[in-house]
CSV table of C-alpha atoms in Angstrom, one decimal:
chain,number,residue,atom,x,y,z
W,1,UNK,CA,26.9,123.4,69.3
W,2,UNK,CA,23.6,125.2,70.0
W,3,UNK,CA,22.9,126.1,73.5
W,4,UNK,CA,20.3,124.0,75.7
W,5,UNK,CA,18.3,126.3,77.6
W,6,UNK,CA,15.5,125.5,80.3
W,7,UNK,CA,13.6,128.0,82.4
W,8,UNK,CA,11.9,126.5,85.6
W,9,UNK,CA,9.3,128.9,86.3
W,10,UNK,CA,5.7,129.5,87.9
W,11,UNK,CA,3.3,131.7,85.4
W,12,UNK,CA,2.1,134.3,87.9
W,13,UNK,CA,5.6,135.0,89.3
W,14,UNK,CA,7.2,138.3,88.4
W,15,UNK,CA,10.5,136.9,89.1
W,16,UNK,CA,10.0,134.4,86.4
W,17,UNK,CA,8.3,137.0,84.2
W,18,UNK,CA,11.3,139.5,84.4
W,19,UNK,CA,13.6,136.5,83.0
W,20,UNK,CA,11.3,135.7,80.0
W,21,UNK,CA,11.2,139.5,79.1
W,22,UNK,CA,15.1,139.7,79.2
W,23,UNK,CA,15.3,136.7,77.0
W,24,UNK,CA,12.7,137.9,74.7
W,25,UNK,CA,14.6,141.3,74.5
W,26,UNK,CA,17.9,139.5,73.4
W,27,UNK,CA,15.8,137.5,71.0
W,28,UNK,CA,16.3,134.2,72.7
W,29,UNK,CA,12.9,132.5,71.9
W,30,UNK,CA,14.4,129.1,71.5
W,31,UNK,CA,14.1,127.8,75.0
W,32,UNK,CA,12.0,125.3,76.9
W,33,UNK,CA,9.7,126.8,79.7
W,34,UNK,CA,8.9,124.3,82.5
W,35,UNK,CA,6.2,125.1,84.6
W,36,UNK,CA,6.5,124.4,88.4
W,37,UNK,CA,4.0,122.9,91.0
W,38,UNK,CA,5.1,125.4,93.7
W,39,UNK,CA,3.2,123.0,96.2
W,40,UNK,CA,5.1,119.9,95.1
W,41,UNK,CA,8.3,121.2,93.5
W,42,UNK,CA,10.1,118.9,90.8
W,43,UNK,CA,13.2,117.1,91.5
W,44,UNK,CA,14.9,119.2,88.7
W,45,UNK,CA,14.3,122.2,90.9
W,46,UNK,CA,15.6,121.0,94.0
W,47,UNK,CA,18.8,119.7,92.4
W,48,UNK,CA,19.2,123.0,90.6
W,49,UNK,CA,18.5,125.2,93.5
W,50,UNK,CA,19.4,123.2,96.3
W,51,UNK,CA,19.6,126.5,98.4
W,52,UNK,CA,16.6,128.2,98.1
W,53,UNK,CA,14.5,125.7,96.2
W,54,UNK,CA,12.6,128.8,94.3
W,55,UNK,CA,12.0,129.5,90.9
W,56,UNK,CA,13.2,131.1,88.7
W,57,UNK,CA,16.3,128.9,87.4
W,58,UNK,CA,17.8,129.2,84.2
W,59,UNK,CA,19.5,125.8,83.4
W,60,UNK,CA,22.2,126.7,80.7
W,61,UNK,CA,23.6,123.6,79.0
W,62,UNK,CA,23.0,121.7,82.4
W,63,UNK,CA,24.4,124.5,84.6
W,64,UNK,CA,21.9,126.5,86.9
W,65,UNK,CA,21.7,129.9,87.6
W,66,UNK,CA,19.5,131.1,90.2
W,67,UNK,CA,17.9,134.6,91.6
W,68,UNK,CA,16.2,136.5,88.8
W,69,UNK,CA,18.5,139.5,89.0
W,70,UNK,CA,21.6,137.5,88.8
W,71,UNK,CA,20.1,135.5,85.8
W,72,UNK,CA,19.2,138.9,83.8
W,73,UNK,CA,22.8,140.1,84.3
W,74,UNK,CA,24.0,136.7,83.2
W,75,UNK,CA,21.7,136.7,80.1
W,76,UNK,CA,23.1,140.1,78.9
W,77,UNK,CA,26.6,139.0,79.6
W,78,UNK,CA,26.6,135.7,77.7
W,79,UNK,CA,24.5,137.2,74.8
W,80,UNK,CA,26.3,140.3,74.7
W,81,UNK,CA,26.3,140.6,71.1
W,82,UNK,CA,22.7,140.3,70.8
W,83,UNK,CA,21.2,143.8,70.7
W,84,UNK,CA,20.1,145.6,73.0
W,85,UNK,CA,22.4,145.5,75.9
W,86,UNK,CA,20.0,145.4,79.1
W,87,UNK,CA,22.4,147.3,81.3
W,88,UNK,CA,23.7,150.6,80.6
W,89,UNK,CA,27.1,151.0,79.5
W,90,UNK,CA,28.2,153.5,81.6
W,91,UNK,CA,29.4,152.4,85.6
W,92,UNK,CA,27.3,155.2,87.3
W,93,UNK,CA,24.1,154.2,85.4
W,94,UNK,CA,24.9,150.2,86.1
W,95,UNK,CA,25.2,150.8,89.5
W,96,UNK,CA,21.9,153.1,89.5
W,97,UNK,CA,19.8,150.5,87.7
W,98,UNK,CA,21.3,147.6,89.9
W,99,UNK,CA,20.3,150.0,93.2
W,100,UNK,CA,16.8,150.6,92.0
W,101,UNK,CA,16.3,146.8,91.3
W,102,UNK,CA,17.4,146.0,94.7
W,103,UNK,CA,15.2,148.7,96.2
W,104,UNK,CA,12.3,147.1,94.3
W,105,UNK,CA,12.9,143.8,95.4
W,106,UNK,CA,13.3,144.7,99.0
W,107,UNK,CA,10.7,147.4,99.5
W,108,UNK,CA,7.9,147.2,97.0
W,109,UNK,CA,7.8,143.4,97.1
W,110,UNK,CA,7.8,143.5,100.8
W,111,UNK,CA,5.2,146.2,101.0
W,112,UNK,CA,2.8,144.2,98.6
W,113,UNK,CA,3.3,141.0,100.4
W,114,UNK,CA,2.5,142.5,103.5
W,115,UNK,CA,-0.6,144.2,102.1
W,116,UNK,CA,-1.9,140.8,100.8
W,117,UNK,CA,-1.0,138.5,103.5
W,118,UNK,CA,-2.7,140.7,106.3
W,119,UNK,CA,-6.0,139.8,107.8
W,120,UNK,CA,-8.4,142.6,107.3
W,121,UNK,CA,-6.6,144.0,104.2
W,122,UNK,CA,-4.2,146.9,103.8
W,123,UNK,CA,-4.3,149.3,106.5
W,124,UNK,CA,-4.1,153.4,105.4
W,125,UNK,CA,-0.4,153.2,106.9
W,126,UNK,CA,0.1,150.3,104.5
W,127,UNK,CA,-1.3,152.1,101.6
W,128,UNK,CA,0.8,155.2,102.3
W,129,UNK,CA,3.9,153.5,102.4
W,130,UNK,CA,3.1,151.4,99.1
W,131,UNK,CA,2.2,154.7,97.5
W,132,UNK,CA,5.4,156.1,98.9
W,133,UNK,CA,7.7,153.5,97.3
W,134,UNK,CA,5.8,154.0,93.9
W,135,UNK,CA,6.5,157.7,94.2
W,136,UNK,CA,10.0,156.7,94.9
W,137,UNK,CA,10.4,155.2,91.7
W,138,UNK,CA,8.6,157.5,89.9
W,139,UNK,CA,10.9,160.1,90.7
W,140,UNK,CA,13.7,158.2,89.1
W,141,UNK,CA,12.0,157.7,86.0
W,142,UNK,CA,11.4,161.6,85.7
W,143,UNK,CA,10.4,162.6,82.2
W,144,UNK,CA,12.0,159.8,80.4
W,145,UNK,CA,10.1,157.3,78.5
W,146,UNK,CA,11.9,154.3,80.0
W,147,UNK,CA,13.9,153.7,83.2
W,148,UNK,CA,16.6,152.8,80.7
W,149,UNK,CA,16.3,156.1,79.1
W,150,UNK,CA,14.9,156.5,75.8
W,151,UNK,CA,15.2,152.8,75.3
W,152,UNK,CA,13.9,150.0,77.6
W,153,UNK,CA,16.2,148.2,79.4
W,154,UNK,CA,17.5,146.2,82.4
W,155,UNK,CA,15.2,147.9,85.0
W,156,UNK,CA,12.3,148.3,82.9
W,157,UNK,CA,12.4,144.4,82.5
W,158,UNK,CA,13.0,144.0,86.3
W,159,UNK,CA,10.2,146.6,87.3
W,160,UNK,CA,7.5,145.8,84.7
W,161,UNK,CA,6.1,142.6,85.7
W,162,UNK,CA,5.4,144.0,89.3
W,163,UNK,CA,3.5,146.7,87.9
W,164,UNK,CA,1.4,144.6,85.8
W,165,UNK,CA,0.0,143.6,89.5
W,166,UNK,CA,-1.4,147.1,89.3
W,167,UNK,CA,-4.7,145.9,87.8
W,168,UNK,CA,-5.2,143.2,90.8
W,169,UNK,CA,-4.0,145.9,93.1
W,170,UNK,CA,-6.5,148.3,92.3
W,171,UNK,CA,-9.7,145.7,92.2
W,172,UNK,CA,-8.5,144.5,95.6
W,173,UNK,CA,-7.5,147.7,97.5
W,174,UNK,CA,-9.4,150.6,96.0
W,175,UNK,CA,-5.9,152.5,95.2
W,176,UNK,CA,-5.9,153.9,91.8
W,177,UNK,CA,-2.0,154.0,90.6
W,178,UNK,CA,-3.5,156.1,87.7
W,179,UNK,CA,-4.2,158.9,89.9
W,180,UNK,CA,-1.6,158.7,92.3
W,181,UNK,CA,1.2,157.8,90.3
W,182,UNK,CA,0.4,159.0,86.8
W,183,UNK,CA,3.9,159.2,85.4
W,184,UNK,CA,4.5,155.7,86.5
W,185,UNK,CA,1.0,154.6,85.3
W,186,UNK,CA,2.1,155.9,81.8
W,187,UNK,CA,5.2,153.9,81.9
W,188,UNK,CA,3.4,150.6,82.4
W,189,UNK,CA,1.0,151.6,79.7
W,190,UNK,CA,4.3,152.1,77.3
W,191,UNK,CA,5.7,149.0,78.5
W,192,UNK,CA,2.5,147.2,77.8
W,193,UNK,CA,2.5,147.9,74.0
W,194,UNK,CA,6.1,146.1,73.8
W,195,UNK,CA,6.0,143.0,72.2
W,196,UNK,CA,8.4,141.6,74.4
W,197,UNK,CA,6.5,142.5,77.4
W,198,UNK,CA,3.0,141.5,76.1
W,199,UNK,CA,4.4,138.1,75.1
W,200,UNK,CA,5.6,137.5,78.7
W,201,UNK,CA,2.9,139.2,81.2
W,202,UNK,CA,0.3,136.7,82.5
W,203,UNK,CA,-3.0,137.5,81.8
W,204,UNK,CA,-4.5,140.1,84.1
W,205,UNK,CA,-7.9,138.4,84.8
W,206,UNK,CA,-6.0,135.3,85.4
W,207,UNK,CA,-3.8,137.0,87.9
W,208,UNK,CA,-6.4,138.9,89.5
W,209,UNK,CA,-7.8,135.4,90.2
W,210,UNK,CA,-4.7,134.1,91.8
W,211,UNK,CA,-4.4,136.9,93.7
W,212,UNK,CA,-7.7,136.2,95.4
W,213,UNK,CA,-6.5,132.8,95.9
W,214,UNK,CA,-3.4,133.9,97.7
W,215,UNK,CA,-5.3,136.3,99.8
W,216,UNK,CA,-7.8,133.6,100.7
W,217,UNK,CA,-4.7,131.4,101.6
W,218,UNK,CA,-3.8,133.8,104.1
W,219,UNK,CA,-7.1,134.7,105.6
W,220,UNK,CA,-7.3,137.8,103.8
W,221,UNK,CA,-10.3,137.6,101.6
E,1,UNK,CA,41.3,165.6,86.6
E,2,UNK,CA,42.0,163.5,89.6
E,3,UNK,CA,38.9,161.8,91.2
E,4,UNK,CA,37.4,162.9,94.2
E,5,UNK,CA,36.6,159.9,96.2
E,6,UNK,CA,34.6,160.0,99.8
E,7,UNK,CA,33.6,156.8,101.7
E,8,UNK,CA,30.7,157.5,104.3
E,9,UNK,CA,31.3,154.6,106.8
E,10,UNK,CA,30.9,153.1,110.3
E,11,UNK,CA,33.8,151.3,111.5
E,12,UNK,CA,32.0,148.2,112.8
E,13,UNK,CA,30.2,147.5,109.9
E,14,UNK,CA,31.1,144.5,107.5
E,15,UNK,CA,29.3,146.5,104.8
E,16,UNK,CA,31.6,149.3,105.2
E,17,UNK,CA,34.6,147.3,105.4
E,18,UNK,CA,34.1,145.1,102.2
E,19,UNK,CA,34.1,148.0,100.3
E,20,UNK,CA,37.1,149.2,102.0
E,21,UNK,CA,38.8,146.0,100.7
E,22,UNK,CA,37.8,146.3,97.3
E,23,UNK,CA,39.1,149.9,97.1
E,24,UNK,CA,42.6,148.3,98.7
E,25,UNK,CA,42.7,145.6,96.4
E,26,UNK,CA,42.5,147.8,93.2
E,27,UNK,CA,45.3,150.1,94.9
E,28,UNK,CA,43.0,152.6,95.6
E,29,UNK,CA,44.2,154.3,98.8
E,30,UNK,CA,43.8,158.2,98.2
E,31,UNK,CA,40.2,158.7,99.2
E,32,UNK,CA,38.6,160.2,102.2
E,33,UNK,CA,36.9,158.3,105.0
E,34,UNK,CA,34.3,159.7,106.8
E,35,UNK,CA,33.0,158.0,109.9
E,36,UNK,CA,29.2,158.3,110.6
E,37,UNK,CA,27.7,158.4,113.7
E,38,UNK,CA,24.7,156.1,113.2
E,39,UNK,CA,22.7,157.7,116.2
E,40,UNK,CA,23.0,161.1,114.3
E,41,UNK,CA,23.6,160.7,110.6
E,42,UNK,CA,25.3,163.7,108.9
E,43,UNK,CA,23.4,165.9,106.4
E,44,UNK,CA,25.7,164.5,103.6
E,45,UNK,CA,24.6,160.7,104.3
E,46,UNK,CA,20.9,161.9,104.3
E,47,UNK,CA,21.5,163.7,101.0
E,48,UNK,CA,23.5,161.1,99.4
E,49,UNK,CA,21.3,158.1,100.3
E,50,UNK,CA,18.0,159.6,101.0
E,51,UNK,CA,16.3,156.4,100.1
E,52,UNK,CA,17.8,153.7,102.7
E,53,UNK,CA,19.8,156.6,104.8
E,54,UNK,CA,22.6,153.8,105.4
E,55,UNK,CA,26.2,153.4,105.3
E,56,UNK,CA,28.3,152.6,103.2
E,57,UNK,CA,27.9,155.6,100.4
E,58,UNK,CA,30.8,155.9,98.1
E,59,UNK,CA,30.8,159.6,96.7
E,60,UNK,CA,32.7,159.4,93.5
E,61,UNK,CA,33.2,163.5,92.1
E,62,UNK,CA,30.2,164.0,93.8
E,63,UNK,CA,27.7,161.4,92.7
E,64,UNK,CA,26.7,159.0,95.3
E,65,UNK,CA,26.9,155.2,94.9
E,66,UNK,CA,24.9,152.9,97.5
E,67,UNK,CA,24.5,149.4,98.6
E,68,UNK,CA,27.8,147.7,99.4
E,69,UNK,CA,27.5,144.9,96.6
E,70,UNK,CA,26.5,147.5,94.0
E,71,UNK,CA,29.3,149.7,95.1
E,72,UNK,CA,32.0,146.8,94.8
E,73,UNK,CA,30.9,146.2,91.2
E,74,UNK,CA,31.1,149.8,90.5
E,75,UNK,CA,34.8,150.1,91.7
E,76,UNK,CA,35.5,146.8,89.9
E,77,UNK,CA,33.7,148.5,86.5
E,78,UNK,CA,35.3,152.0,86.8
E,79,UNK,CA,38.7,150.8,87.6
E,80,UNK,CA,38.6,148.1,85.3
E,81,UNK,CA,42.5,148.4,84.4
E,82,UNK,CA,43.5,148.2,88.0
E,83,UNK,CA,44.7,144.7,88.5
E,84,UNK,CA,43.2,142.4,89.9
E,85,UNK,CA,39.5,142.2,88.3
E,86,UNK,CA,37.4,141.6,91.3
E,87,UNK,CA,34.6,139.7,89.6
E,88,UNK,CA,35.6,136.6,87.4
E,89,UNK,CA,35.9,136.9,84.0
E,90,UNK,CA,33.3,134.3,82.7
E,91,UNK,CA,29.7,134.9,83.0
E,92,UNK,CA,28.8,131.8,84.8
E,93,UNK,CA,31.4,132.4,87.4
E,94,UNK,CA,30.4,135.7,87.8
E,95,UNK,CA,26.7,134.8,88.4
E,96,UNK,CA,27.8,132.3,90.8
E,97,UNK,CA,29.8,134.7,92.6
E,98,UNK,CA,26.9,137.1,92.8
E,99,UNK,CA,24.4,134.3,94.0
E,100,UNK,CA,26.6,133.6,97.0
E,101,UNK,CA,27.1,137.1,97.9
E,102,UNK,CA,23.4,137.8,98.1
E,103,UNK,CA,23.0,134.6,99.9
E,104,UNK,CA,25.4,135.9,102.6
E,105,UNK,CA,23.5,138.9,102.8
E,106,UNK,CA,20.2,137.4,102.9
E,107,UNK,CA,21.0,134.3,105.1
E,108,UNK,CA,24.2,134.8,107.2
E,109,UNK,CA,23.6,138.3,108.1
E,110,UNK,CA,19.8,137.8,109.1
E,111,UNK,CA,20.9,134.8,111.1
E,112,UNK,CA,23.6,136.4,113.0
E,113,UNK,CA,20.9,139.5,113.4
E,114,UNK,CA,18.5,136.9,114.9
E,115,UNK,CA,21.3,135.4,117.4
E,116,UNK,CA,22.5,138.7,118.9
E,117,UNK,CA,19.3,140.5,119.1
E,118,UNK,CA,17.4,137.6,120.5
E,119,UNK,CA,16.4,138.0,124.4
E,120,UNK,CA,18.4,135.0,126.1
E,121,UNK,CA,20.7,134.5,123.4
E,122,UNK,CA,21.3,131.9,120.6
E,123,UNK,CA,18.9,128.8,121.1
E,124,UNK,CA,20.2,125.5,119.9
E,125,UNK,CA,18.2,125.7,117.0
E,126,UNK,CA,19.4,129.3,115.8
E,127,UNK,CA,23.0,127.7,116.1
E,128,UNK,CA,22.3,124.8,114.4
E,129,UNK,CA,20.8,127.1,111.3
E,130,UNK,CA,23.7,129.4,111.8
E,131,UNK,CA,26.2,126.6,111.3
E,132,UNK,CA,24.1,125.1,108.4
E,133,UNK,CA,24.5,128.4,106.6
E,134,UNK,CA,28.5,128.3,107.1
E,135,UNK,CA,28.5,124.8,106.0
E,136,UNK,CA,26.9,126.0,102.7
E,137,UNK,CA,29.3,128.5,102.0
E,138,UNK,CA,32.3,125.8,102.9
E,139,UNK,CA,30.9,123.8,100.2
E,140,UNK,CA,31.5,126.5,98.1
E,141,UNK,CA,34.8,127.2,98.7
E,142,UNK,CA,35.8,123.4,98.3
E,143,UNK,CA,39.5,122.8,98.3
E,144,UNK,CA,40.2,126.2,96.5
E,145,UNK,CA,42.4,128.9,98.6
E,146,UNK,CA,40.0,131.4,97.9
E,147,UNK,CA,36.2,131.8,96.8
E,148,UNK,CA,37.9,133.5,93.7
E,149,UNK,CA,39.7,130.6,92.7
E,150,UNK,CA,43.5,130.5,93.1
E,151,UNK,CA,43.6,134.3,93.8
E,152,UNK,CA,41.3,136.6,96.2
E,153,UNK,CA,38.2,138.1,94.6
E,154,UNK,CA,35.1,139.5,94.9
E,155,UNK,CA,33.4,137.0,96.9
E,156,UNK,CA,36.5,136.8,99.2
E,157,UNK,CA,36.1,140.7,99.7
E,158,UNK,CA,32.4,140.4,100.4
E,159,UNK,CA,32.6,137.7,103.0
E,160,UNK,CA,35.8,138.3,104.9
E,161,UNK,CA,34.3,141.2,106.9
E,162,UNK,CA,31.3,139.3,108.0
E,163,UNK,CA,33.6,136.5,109.2
E,164,UNK,CA,36.2,138.2,111.1
E,165,UNK,CA,33.0,138.9,113.6
E,166,UNK,CA,34.0,134.9,114.4
E,167,UNK,CA,35.9,135.9,117.2
E,168,UNK,CA,33.2,137.4,118.8
E,169,UNK,CA,30.6,135.1,118.2
E,170,UNK,CA,32.9,132.2,119.3
E,171,UNK,CA,33.3,134.6,122.9
E,172,UNK,CA,29.4,135.3,122.9
E,173,UNK,CA,28.0,132.1,122.0
E,174,UNK,CA,30.3,129.2,122.8
E,175,UNK,CA,30.6,128.1,119.2
E,176,UNK,CA,33.7,127.4,117.7
E,177,UNK,CA,34.0,127.8,114.0
E,178,UNK,CA,37.5,126.3,113.9
E,179,UNK,CA,35.6,123.0,115.0
E,180,UNK,CA,32.5,123.4,113.1
E,181,UNK,CA,33.8,124.4,109.8
E,182,UNK,CA,37.4,124.0,109.5
E,183,UNK,CA,37.9,124.6,105.8
E,184,UNK,CA,36.1,128.0,106.4
E,185,UNK,CA,38.3,128.8,109.4
E,186,UNK,CA,41.4,128.1,107.4
E,187,UNK,CA,40.1,130.4,104.5
E,188,UNK,CA,39.5,133.0,107.3
E,189,UNK,CA,43.1,132.8,108.5
E,190,UNK,CA,44.2,132.8,104.8
E,191,UNK,CA,42.5,136.1,104.3
E,192,UNK,CA,43.7,137.6,107.4
E,193,UNK,CA,47.4,137.3,106.2
E,194,UNK,CA,46.6,139.6,103.1
E,195,UNK,CA,47.4,143.2,103.4
E,196,UNK,CA,44.4,144.7,102.0
E,197,UNK,CA,42.4,142.8,104.6
E,198,UNK,CA,44.6,143.4,107.4
E,199,UNK,CA,44.5,147.0,106.6
E,200,UNK,CA,40.6,147.5,106.4
E,201,UNK,CA,39.2,145.1,109.2
E,202,UNK,CA,38.5,146.5,112.5
E,203,UNK,CA,40.5,145.2,115.6
E,204,UNK,CA,38.9,142.2,117.1
E,205,UNK,CA,38.7,143.0,120.7
E,206,UNK,CA,37.2,146.6,119.9
E,207,UNK,CA,34.7,144.6,117.5
E,208,UNK,CA,34.0,142.3,120.4
E,209,UNK,CA,33.3,145.1,122.9
E,210,UNK,CA,31.0,146.8,120.5
E,211,UNK,CA,29.1,143.4,120.2
E,212,UNK,CA,28.6,143.4,123.8
E,213,UNK,CA,27.2,146.8,123.6
E,214,UNK,CA,24.7,145.6,120.7
E,215,UNK,CA,23.7,142.8,122.7
E,216,UNK,CA,22.9,145.2,125.6
E,217,UNK,CA,21.1,147.3,123.6
E,218,UNK,CA,18.5,144.6,122.4
E,219,UNK,CA,18.5,143.2,126.1
E,220,UNK,CA,20.4,140.1,125.1
E,221,UNK,CA,23.3,140.6,127.7
């Protein structure tokens, strides 16, 4: 029996995009993407994720898997024979990757939300905090080409969609990630050359426009 | 070479307790527990968890693993030949367990913090939200003896330390979990009979006193 796979998504969401990249990396392209209208959520989304009512949800043979980090581990485990493995093989490296994914989702995402939802834009303190978070991540990258080491892996897939927002961030807040975090910026550019990433990332200009909409919605334009 | 294992902990913390239960379940008793003074953190803690500066940290042969859920997965992976396996074996069940652990840490913990840190105590709305969260978890338990199914597993270890606060909660807020969520309450009582849980849970009376201190600290006494 072939697998029936549906992804409930919302195109600008980095949480959707990281799942799409994970699927691409595993060579899973035969699945249906259903775009959600976030202001008018589908009955399917409400049924598949009654707890949080949020995208992304991966529906695998009728069964829902929710929360992007949980979904990526699920993909890596179900399609464990599809190369590459996304999580590292050693328990310590796996713990390290999970820690930094969690760090990103707690720290980076919250910092970015604060900046964009704040009336009058980012304060100098907000920007400093934001850059501090990026530098913590940059220190983890060190001189490796990818967070996964020599190869693109779980943490790269988790992080890159957030960092593709750099363009929008640069334009909105006049902070240059290229200058502030050159190693991280080089990693972004390296990832952007990758087929799986190129195929899944939303268009930068379209994303920038959606950020402007978002800022307007929060009275921060 | 035998493993050198140190747990940096704080006795009332449910996050520390869940790690201790996981170690007990795996039969790992030969480790050092170092109690942290949260108001004057040790240099070792600051060095081992420079990012969040929080307990628990498991230091395994000199290398730190941080964040309780990450630590429990690490324990399950490193000591994979020690029975029982904590995470379920099927990827879907694993995703389900991870989802509900994450739900607990986002929803239950925040709801409880709100209640205890709020001047004047919990409002009726807070209590309703809190009970709603418990009922969501209760629905997941269904008629199984444990969240792990027939056997105590990952999600039981993750959740039980939070629910051992019920006693304190009942006394502070006059909400009876026994009446509101009888199935969940029966699960708590079942877990409390278990050796691994009994050995690791803090004393109820001592915990209640520390909750009173906490409420006082937040001007909510």
